[in-house]
CSV table of C-alpha atoms in Angstrom, one decimal:
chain,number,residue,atom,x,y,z
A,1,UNK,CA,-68.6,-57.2,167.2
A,2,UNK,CA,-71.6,-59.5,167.0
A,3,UNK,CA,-72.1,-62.9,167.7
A,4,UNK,CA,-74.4,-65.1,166.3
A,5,UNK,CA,-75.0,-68.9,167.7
A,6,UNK,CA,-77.5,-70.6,165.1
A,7,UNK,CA,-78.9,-73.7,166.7
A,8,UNK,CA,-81.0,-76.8,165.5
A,9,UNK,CA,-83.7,-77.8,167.8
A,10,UNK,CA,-82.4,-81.3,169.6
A,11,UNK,CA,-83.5,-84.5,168.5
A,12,UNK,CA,-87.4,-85.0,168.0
A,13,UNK,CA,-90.2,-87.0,168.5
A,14,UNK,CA,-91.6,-88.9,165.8
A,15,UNK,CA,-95.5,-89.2,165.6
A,16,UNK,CA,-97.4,-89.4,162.5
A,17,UNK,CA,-100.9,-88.2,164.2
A,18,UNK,CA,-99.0,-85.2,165.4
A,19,UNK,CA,-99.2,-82.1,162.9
A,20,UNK,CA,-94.9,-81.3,162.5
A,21,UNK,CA,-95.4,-77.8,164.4
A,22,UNK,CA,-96.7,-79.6,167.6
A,23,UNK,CA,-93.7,-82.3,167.6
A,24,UNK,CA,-91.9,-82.6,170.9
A,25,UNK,CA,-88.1,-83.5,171.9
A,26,UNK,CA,-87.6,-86.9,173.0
A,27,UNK,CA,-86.3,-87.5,176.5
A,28,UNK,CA,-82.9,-88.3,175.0
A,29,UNK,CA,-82.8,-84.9,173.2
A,30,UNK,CA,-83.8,-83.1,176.4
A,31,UNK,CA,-81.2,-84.9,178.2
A,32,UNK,CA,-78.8,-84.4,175.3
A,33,UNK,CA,-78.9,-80.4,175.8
A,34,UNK,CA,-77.8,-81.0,179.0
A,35,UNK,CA,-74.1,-82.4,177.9
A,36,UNK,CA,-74.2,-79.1,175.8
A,37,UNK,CA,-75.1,-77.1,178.2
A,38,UNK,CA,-72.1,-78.2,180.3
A,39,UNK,CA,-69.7,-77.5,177.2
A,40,UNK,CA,-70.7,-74.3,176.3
A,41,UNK,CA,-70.6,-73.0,179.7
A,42,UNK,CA,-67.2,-73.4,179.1
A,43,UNK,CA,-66.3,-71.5,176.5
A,44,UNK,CA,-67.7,-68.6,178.8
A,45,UNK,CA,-71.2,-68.0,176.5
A,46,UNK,CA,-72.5,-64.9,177.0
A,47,UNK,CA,-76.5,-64.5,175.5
A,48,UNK,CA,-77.8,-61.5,175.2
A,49,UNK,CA,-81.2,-62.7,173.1
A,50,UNK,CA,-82.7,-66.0,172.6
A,51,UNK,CA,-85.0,-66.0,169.4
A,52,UNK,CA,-86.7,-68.9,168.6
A,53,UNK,CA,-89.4,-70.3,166.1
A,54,UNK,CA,-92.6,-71.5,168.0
A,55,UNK,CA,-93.1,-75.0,166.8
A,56,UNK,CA,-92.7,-76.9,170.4
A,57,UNK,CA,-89.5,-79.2,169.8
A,58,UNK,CA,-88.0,-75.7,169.7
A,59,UNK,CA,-89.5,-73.5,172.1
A,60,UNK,CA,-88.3,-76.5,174.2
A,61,UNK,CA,-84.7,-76.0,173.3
A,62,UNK,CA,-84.6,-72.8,173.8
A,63,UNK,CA,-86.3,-73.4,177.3
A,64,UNK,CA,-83.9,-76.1,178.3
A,65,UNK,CA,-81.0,-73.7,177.2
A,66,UNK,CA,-82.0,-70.6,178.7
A,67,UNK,CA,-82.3,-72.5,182.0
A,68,UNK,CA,-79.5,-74.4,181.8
A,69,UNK,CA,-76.9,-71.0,181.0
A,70,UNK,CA,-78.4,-69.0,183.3
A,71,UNK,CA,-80.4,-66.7,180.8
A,72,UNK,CA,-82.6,-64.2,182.3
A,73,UNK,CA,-84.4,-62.9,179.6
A,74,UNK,CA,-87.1,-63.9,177.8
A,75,UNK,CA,-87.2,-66.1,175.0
A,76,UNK,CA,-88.8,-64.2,171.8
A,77,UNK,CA,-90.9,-66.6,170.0
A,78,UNK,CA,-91.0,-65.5,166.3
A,79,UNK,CA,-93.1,-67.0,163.5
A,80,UNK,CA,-90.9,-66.3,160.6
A,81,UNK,CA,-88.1,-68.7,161.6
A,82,UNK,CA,-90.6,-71.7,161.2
A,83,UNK,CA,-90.3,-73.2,158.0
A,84,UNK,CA,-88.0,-70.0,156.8
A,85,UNK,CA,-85.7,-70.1,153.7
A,86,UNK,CA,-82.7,-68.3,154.1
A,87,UNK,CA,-83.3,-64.3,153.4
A,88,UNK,CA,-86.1,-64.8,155.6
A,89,UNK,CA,-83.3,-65.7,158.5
A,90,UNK,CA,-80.8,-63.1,157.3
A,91,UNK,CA,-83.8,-60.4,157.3
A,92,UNK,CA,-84.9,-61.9,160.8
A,93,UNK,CA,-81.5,-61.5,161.9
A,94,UNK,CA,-81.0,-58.1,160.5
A,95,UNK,CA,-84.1,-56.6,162.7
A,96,UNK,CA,-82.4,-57.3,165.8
A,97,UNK,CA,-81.3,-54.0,168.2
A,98,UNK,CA,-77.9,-53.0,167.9
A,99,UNK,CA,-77.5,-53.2,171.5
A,100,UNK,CA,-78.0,-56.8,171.2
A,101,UNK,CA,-74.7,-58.2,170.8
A,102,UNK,CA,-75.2,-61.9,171.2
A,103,UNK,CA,-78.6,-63.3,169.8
A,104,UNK,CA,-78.8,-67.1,169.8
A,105,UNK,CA,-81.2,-68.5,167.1
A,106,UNK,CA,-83.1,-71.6,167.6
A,107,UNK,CA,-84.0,-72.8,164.3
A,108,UNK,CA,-85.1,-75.9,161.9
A,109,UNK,CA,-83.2,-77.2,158.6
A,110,UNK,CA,-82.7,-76.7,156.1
A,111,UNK,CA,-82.5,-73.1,156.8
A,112,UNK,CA,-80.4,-73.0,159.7
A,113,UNK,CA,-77.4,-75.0,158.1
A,114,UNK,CA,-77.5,-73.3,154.5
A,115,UNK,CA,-76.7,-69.8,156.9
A,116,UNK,CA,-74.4,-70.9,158.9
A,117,UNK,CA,-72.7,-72.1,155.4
A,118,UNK,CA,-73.7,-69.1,153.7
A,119,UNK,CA,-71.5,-67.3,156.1
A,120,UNK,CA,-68.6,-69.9,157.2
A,121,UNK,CA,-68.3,-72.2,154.4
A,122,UNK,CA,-68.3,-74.8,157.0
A,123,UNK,CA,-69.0,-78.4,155.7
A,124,UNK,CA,-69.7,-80.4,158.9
A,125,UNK,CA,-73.6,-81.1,158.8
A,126,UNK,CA,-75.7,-79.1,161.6
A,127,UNK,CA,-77.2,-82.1,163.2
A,128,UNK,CA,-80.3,-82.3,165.5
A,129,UNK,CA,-79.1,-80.2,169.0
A,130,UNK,CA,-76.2,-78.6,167.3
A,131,UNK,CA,-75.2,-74.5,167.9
A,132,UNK,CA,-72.5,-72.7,165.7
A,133,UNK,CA,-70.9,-69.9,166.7
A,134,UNK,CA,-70.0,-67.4,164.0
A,135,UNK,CA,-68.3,-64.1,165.3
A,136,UNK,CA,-69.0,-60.5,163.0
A,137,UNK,CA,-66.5,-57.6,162.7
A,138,UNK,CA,-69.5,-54.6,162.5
A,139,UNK,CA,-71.6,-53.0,165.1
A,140,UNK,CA,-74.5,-53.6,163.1
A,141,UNK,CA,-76.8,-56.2,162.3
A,142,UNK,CA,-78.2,-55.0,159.2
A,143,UNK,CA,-74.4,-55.1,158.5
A,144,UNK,CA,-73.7,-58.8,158.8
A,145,UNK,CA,-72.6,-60.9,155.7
A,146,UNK,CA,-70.0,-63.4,154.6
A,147,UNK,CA,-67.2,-60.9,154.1
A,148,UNK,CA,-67.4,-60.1,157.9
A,149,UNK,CA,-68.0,-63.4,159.4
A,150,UNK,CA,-65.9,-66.0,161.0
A,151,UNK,CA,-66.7,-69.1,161.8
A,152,UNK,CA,-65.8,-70.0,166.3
A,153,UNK,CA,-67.0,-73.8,166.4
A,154,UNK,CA,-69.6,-76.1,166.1
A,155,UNK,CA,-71.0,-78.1,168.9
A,156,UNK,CA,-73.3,-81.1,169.2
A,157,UNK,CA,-75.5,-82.2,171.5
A,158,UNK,CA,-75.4,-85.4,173.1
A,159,UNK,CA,-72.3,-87.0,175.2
């Protein structure tokens, strides 16, 4: 089995002078992955990878969430999951080492939701500082697709 846990960076900045790759989390999105940190450590999560895009609102979520679960790795910074459409996530996904069987994605609209529809069919909105869980019955990740997939929760940031 894989698991897959697609998450929106938490709530951002806004800043006009800034170019939108350099935008930061605000103080009440950092504080807001905190209150999700505490939920998902109960559902027992279990990370194996943490792969983020490199604009800086969500390197910082991936930061605040690897240190806040207890992740020991490193966070893999990749520059196709800015600004990606959705094959480019499914083919970013799809790379990943079989012996990986929990990669958490940290991600930007309107990618990240149109997947974890793609997949689920869910129609709750993924909102700034949410993380879905979707659970695949293969070994593989080249072998991941809608026919395999089932959707675990959504969770949202904030209190």
């Amino acid at each position: 089995m894989k698991t897959l846990y697609l998450m929106r960076h938490a709530q951002k900045e806004i800043n006009e002078n800034k170019d939108d790759y350099d935008i930061e989390l605000t103080q009440e999105g950092k504080k807001s992955l905190t209150f999700l940190c505490e939920r998902l450590k109960q559902k027992n999560i279990n990370i194996d990878m943490i792969l983020a895009s490199p604009a800086i609102r969500a390197e910082q979520t991936a930061e605040i969430i690897a240190k806040n679960l207890d992740f020991k790795g490193s966070i893999i910074r990749n520059d196709s999951i800015y600004k990606a459409f959705l094959n480019e996530l499914i083919e970013t996904i799809s790379y990943t080492y079989d012996n990986i069987n929990s990669l958490f994605l940290v991600g930007h609209n309107p990618a990240l939701a149109t997947l974890a529809f793609k997949f689920t069919k869910i129609k709750q909105k993924v909102d700034m500082g949410s993380v879905v869980r979707i659970d695949f019955d293969c070994d593989s990740w080249l072998d991941i697709n809608e026919n395999n997939a089932k959707f675990v929760y959504i969770e949202h940031s904030g209190k």
